[in-house]
Amino acid sequence: MVRSTLSAAEARRVTLAAQGFGAAPADTVATRTLTSTIGRLGLLQIDSVNVFERSHYLPLFARLGGYDRAVLDRLTLTRRGPYAEYWAHEAAFVARTDLPLFRWRMDAYRERDARPNRVAGVERTAGVRRELRALLAAEGPMPASAVEHEANVRRGPWWGWSDVKTGLEQMFRWGEVVSAGRSGFERVYALPDQVLPVGALETAPHRHTAITELVRRATRAIGVGTRADLADHFRLRSDDTAAAITELVDRGELLPVRVEGWREPAWLHAGARVPRHVTADAVLSPFDPVVWFRRRAERMFGFHYRIEIYTPAPKRVFGYYVLPVLQDDRLTGRLDLKSDRQRGVLRVRTAWQEPGEHLDAERLAVTLRRAAAWQGLDGIEVTDRGTAAAAVAGALGVALVPHEAADDPAAADADADDVAT
C-alpha cells in the first residue's frame, strides 16, 4: 500500500526499523551481521573521545548488543580491512569500495583550498607534500607520527598540527592519499594504489550520479526524512539533494509523504517498513545517526540535544559525555556514562528522565548491565545527580554515590583522548 501520510509515531518507527532497531540482542554477533548493519547505516562516524567507549563502536552495540570489538577493529583499523575513512559525514568509516562515490568531494576540497584565503597554507606545505608522496611510495603506508621530527611537532594539545600532519590531511581531503587503517587509533596514510584497485578514484562516477546514489542510500538509512535530513546524512548541498530527490521520485525509489507535525515535505524510501511497534533498549552515541542531526532529533523525538564536552563544567546541564536513552520509539532520558577501567566500574555520573516521558528504570538497568559486561566491567555505580538517579540506582540494586566536584572541572582534560584523526 502506497503511503502519502505518516503519523509522528509512524515516522519514528520507520526510522528506527530502517536503522536496524527492533530485534532482540543475539548471544553471538557474526561478522556478517556487523557488516550488514554498517551497510544499513552507510557509515560509522569517528570520534576520539573515549570516556565510555569510542563513538564508532556504539551504534553497533545499540542495535546488536554485546559484540566482539576486536572483530570490528579487524574490519576498520587494518590495512586490508573492507572499510576506510573519509569525510563522508564528519570523519567516518565507509566501505572501501564506496570511496569513489566521494571523488567529487575530493575535487571540491581541492578547489576550495585553492581560493585566495586558503592558498597560502597549501603553498607552504607544497615541498612537504612532495617529500611525503616520495616517502609513501618508497616505504609504504605510515602514520604522521612516523614522519614528524623535532622541527615538526604539534604546537598545542588540540589544534596545532605540524606541516607534516597538515600536508597529509590536505592530501587526504583531495584523495592524493587514503587511509590504510589506524595504529594506536592514529590514522595511517597510503597512496591510493597501495590499498585500492589501480585507478579506482580516477574512474569514479560523475558528480551528479554519485550524489544521487548517496541520497538514495541516505533515504534507505533513515527511512523517511526532509530534504535537510537527507542532505545531512552525507553532508550534501541542499540544491544537489533536491535534484537527486526529483530523480529518485521519478524512478519510484522515493515517495513524497506528509508527516504529522513536520512543517517541511518529506520522502519515504519505497522499501521502508512501517512497523506497528518497535522494541528497542539502547544508549546512543552523540554521533549515532538517530540523533546526530540535532534539528531532526528535536523534530522527531521532541529531544533537544547538545553535547557538553566543550562546555565549561559549571555551565553543563546534563553532564560531560551524555548519551540519549532509547526505549521503544521514544528518547526517554539521558545518561552521563564513564567506563572507569582502573576500578572495573561503569559510572553513571548523571541520570535524567526527559520531561513528559516515562523512563523505565528496570529496562534501563538491563541495558546498563549489558553495557558494563560488554566493557568488561564488574560493577555499576550511580551518582546522586539527575532526576532519574534514584530510580536507576534502585533498579540496579545499588546505593547512590555522592557527587564529587572533582568529577566535573577537569573532565575535558582527563577524559578526552587527544589522538590525531
PDB file of N, CA, C and O in Angstrom, residues 137-161:
ATOM      1  N   ALA A 137      55.625   6.253  -1.308  1.00  0.00           N
ATOM      2  CA  ALA A 137      55.894   5.376  -2.447  1.00  0.00           C
ATOM      3  C   ALA A 137      57.045   4.427  -2.146  1.00  0.00           C
ATOM      4  O   ALA A 137      57.028   3.253  -2.537  1.00  0.00           O
ATOM      5  N   ALA A 138      58.057   4.923  -1.404  1.00  0.00           N
ATOM      6  CA  ALA A 138      59.239   4.108  -1.128  1.00  0.00           C
ATOM      7  C   ALA A 138      59.031   3.150   0.037  1.00  0.00           C
ATOM      8  O   ALA A 138      59.512   2.003   0.005  1.00  0.00           O
ATOM      9  N   GLU A 139      58.308   3.596   1.078  1.00  0.00           N
ATOM     10  CA  GLU A 139      58.250   2.817   2.311  1.00  0.00           C
ATOM     11  C   GLU A 139      56.871   2.283   2.638  1.00  0.00           C
ATOM     12  O   GLU A 139      56.719   1.495   3.575  1.00  0.00           O
ATOM     13  N   GLY A 140      55.834   2.707   1.914  1.00  0.00           N
ATOM     14  CA  GLY A 140      54.500   2.184   2.161  1.00  0.00           C
ATOM     15  C   GLY A 140      53.748   2.995   3.193  1.00  0.00           C
ATOM     16  O   GLY A 140      54.225   4.024   3.692  1.00  0.00           O
ATOM     17  N   PRO A 141      52.538   2.548   3.560  1.00  0.00           N
ATOM     18  CA  PRO A 141      51.664   3.310   4.465  1.00  0.00           C
ATOM     19  C   PRO A 141      52.310   3.587   5.812  1.00  0.00           C
ATOM     20  O   PRO A 141      53.047   2.754   6.351  1.00  0.00           O
ATOM     21  N   MET A 142      51.991   4.768   6.367  1.00  0.00           N
ATOM     22  CA  MET A 142      52.522   5.131   7.689  1.00  0.00           C
ATOM     23  C   MET A 142      51.683   6.257   8.290  1.00  0.00           C
ATOM     24  O   MET A 142      51.036   7.015   7.560  1.00  0.00           O
ATOM     25  N   PRO A 143      51.712   6.370   9.621  1.00  0.00           N
ATOM     26  CA  PRO A 143      51.026   7.486  10.287  1.00  0.00           C
ATOM     27  C   PRO A 143      51.892   8.724  10.280  1.00  0.00           C
ATOM     28  O   PRO A 143      53.100   8.657  10.028  1.00  0.00           O
ATOM     29  N   ALA A 144      51.272   9.869  10.595  1.00  0.00           N
ATOM     30  CA  ALA A 144      52.028  11.122  10.636  1.00  0.00           C
ATOM     31  C   ALA A 144      53.159  11.057  11.661  1.00  0.00           C
ATOM     32  O   ALA A 144      54.239  11.609  11.440  1.00  0.00           O
ATOM     33  N   SER A 145      52.932  10.377  12.781  1.00  0.00           N
ATOM     34  CA  SER A 145      53.943  10.342  13.839  1.00  0.00           C
ATOM     35  C   SER A 145      55.219   9.646  13.409  1.00  0.00           C
ATOM     36  O   SER A 145      56.277   9.868  13.995  1.00  0.00           O
ATOM     37  N   ALA A 146      55.144   8.815  12.377  1.00  0.00           N
ATOM     38  CA  ALA A 146      56.342   8.138  11.886  1.00  0.00           C
ATOM     39  C   ALA A 146      57.209   9.070  11.056  1.00  0.00           C
ATOM     40  O   ALA A 146      58.363   8.754  10.759  1.00  0.00           O
ATOM     41  N   VAL A 147      56.659  10.221  10.676  1.00  0.00           N
ATOM     42  CA  VAL A 147      57.370  11.166   9.812  1.00  0.00           C
ATOM     43  C   VAL A 147      57.803  12.403  10.583  1.00  0.00           C
ATOM     44  O   VAL A 147      58.829  13.005  10.295  1.00  0.00           O
ATOM     45  N   GLU A 148      57.032  12.785  11.581  1.00  0.00           N
ATOM     46  CA  GLU A 148      57.311  14.021  12.310  1.00  0.00           C
ATOM     47  C   GLU A 148      58.639  13.929  13.061  1.00  0.00           C
ATOM     48  O   GLU A 148      59.072  12.858  13.478  1.00  0.00           O
ATOM     49  N   HIS A 149      59.262  15.096  13.207  1.00  0.00           N
ATOM     50  CA  HIS A 149      60.506  15.172  13.971  1.00  0.00           C
ATOM     51  C   HIS A 149      60.468  16.451  14.798  1.00  0.00           C
ATOM     52  O   HIS A 149      59.441  17.140  14.837  1.00  0.00           O
ATOM     53  N   GLU A 150      61.578  16.789  15.458  1.00  0.00           N
ATOM     54  CA  GLU A 150      61.547  17.900  16.418  1.00  0.00           C
ATOM     55  C   GLU A 150      61.140  19.220  15.777  1.00  0.00           C
ATOM     56  O   GLU A 150      60.544  20.073  16.417  1.00  0.00           O
ATOM     57  N   ALA A 151      61.459  19.415  14.508  1.00  0.00           N
ATOM     58  CA  ALA A 151      61.102  20.672  13.844  1.00  0.00           C
ATOM     59  C   ALA A 151      59.643  20.701  13.413  1.00  0.00           C
ATOM     60  O   ALA A 151      59.145  21.726  12.983  1.00  0.00           O
ATOM     61  N   ASN A 152      58.956  19.561  13.526  1.00  0.00           N
ATOM     62  CA  ASN A 152      57.571  19.479  13.056  1.00  0.00           C
ATOM     63  C   ASN A 152      56.661  18.921  14.130  1.00  0.00           C
ATOM     64  O   ASN A 152      55.913  17.983  13.895  1.00  0.00           O
ATOM     65  N   VAL A 153      56.766  19.448  15.326  1.00  0.00           N
ATOM     66  CA  VAL A 153      55.903  18.976  16.406  1.00  0.00           C
ATOM     67  C   VAL A 153      54.620  19.784  16.409  1.00  0.00           C
ATOM     68  O   VAL A 153      54.580  20.931  15.964  1.00  0.00           O
ATOM     69  N   ARG A 154      53.559  19.180  16.946  1.00  0.00           N
ATOM     70  CA  ARG A 154      52.309  19.924  17.078  1.00  0.00           C
ATOM     71  C   ARG A 154      52.497  21.058  18.078  1.00  0.00           C
ATOM     72  O   ARG A 154      53.150  20.900  19.097  1.00  0.00           O
ATOM     73  N   ARG A 155      51.861  22.181  17.804  1.00  0.00           N
ATOM     74  CA  ARG A 155      52.105  23.376  18.589  1.00  0.00           C
ATOM     75  C   ARG A 155      51.140  23.556  19.752  1.00  0.00           C
ATOM     76  O   ARG A 155      51.174  24.554  20.440  1.00  0.00           O
ATOM     77  N   GLY A 156      50.266  22.611  19.983  1.00  0.00           N
ATOM     78  CA  GLY A 156      49.321  22.716  21.083  1.00  0.00           C
ATOM     79  C   GLY A 156      48.666  21.383  21.312  1.00  0.00           C
ATOM     80  O   GLY A 156      48.829  20.454  20.522  1.00  0.00           O
ATOM     81  N   PRO A 157      47.889  21.252  22.383  1.00  0.00           N
ATOM     82  CA  PRO A 157      47.308  19.951  22.721  1.00  0.00           C
ATOM     83  C   PRO A 157      46.216  19.503  21.767  1.00  0.00           C
ATOM     84  O   PRO A 157      45.917  18.317  21.693  1.00  0.00           O
ATOM     85  N   TRP A 158      45.582  20.431  21.010  1.00  0.00           N
ATOM     86  CA  TRP A 158      44.465  20.031  20.156  1.00  0.00           C
ATOM     87  C   TRP A 158      44.682  20.391  18.702  1.00  0.00           C
ATOM     88  O   TRP A 158      44.591  19.548  17.829  1.00  0.00           O
ATOM     89  N   TRP A 159      44.947  21.652  18.409  1.00  0.00           N
ATOM     90  CA  TRP A 159      44.789  22.101  17.036  1.00  0.00           C
ATOM     91  C   TRP A 159      46.097  22.461  16.328  1.00  0.00           C
ATOM     92  O   TRP A 159      46.080  22.721  15.140  1.00  0.00           O
ATOM     93  N   GLY A 160      47.218  22.512  17.019  1.00  0.00           N
ATOM     94  CA  GLY A 160      48.436  22.997  16.399  1.00  0.00           C
ATOM     95  C   GLY A 160      49.154  21.945  15.582  1.00  0.00           C
ATOM     96  O   GLY A 160      50.246  21.505  15.931  1.00  0.00           O
ATOM     97  N   TRP A 161      48.604  21.544  14.468  1.00  0.00           N
ATOM     98  CA  TRP A 161      49.210  20.477  13.676  1.00  0.00           C
ATOM     99  C   TRP A 161      50.515  20.939  13.023  1.00  0.00           C
ATOM    100  O   TRP A 161      50.658  22.082  12.608  1.00  0.00           O
TER     101      TRP A 161
END
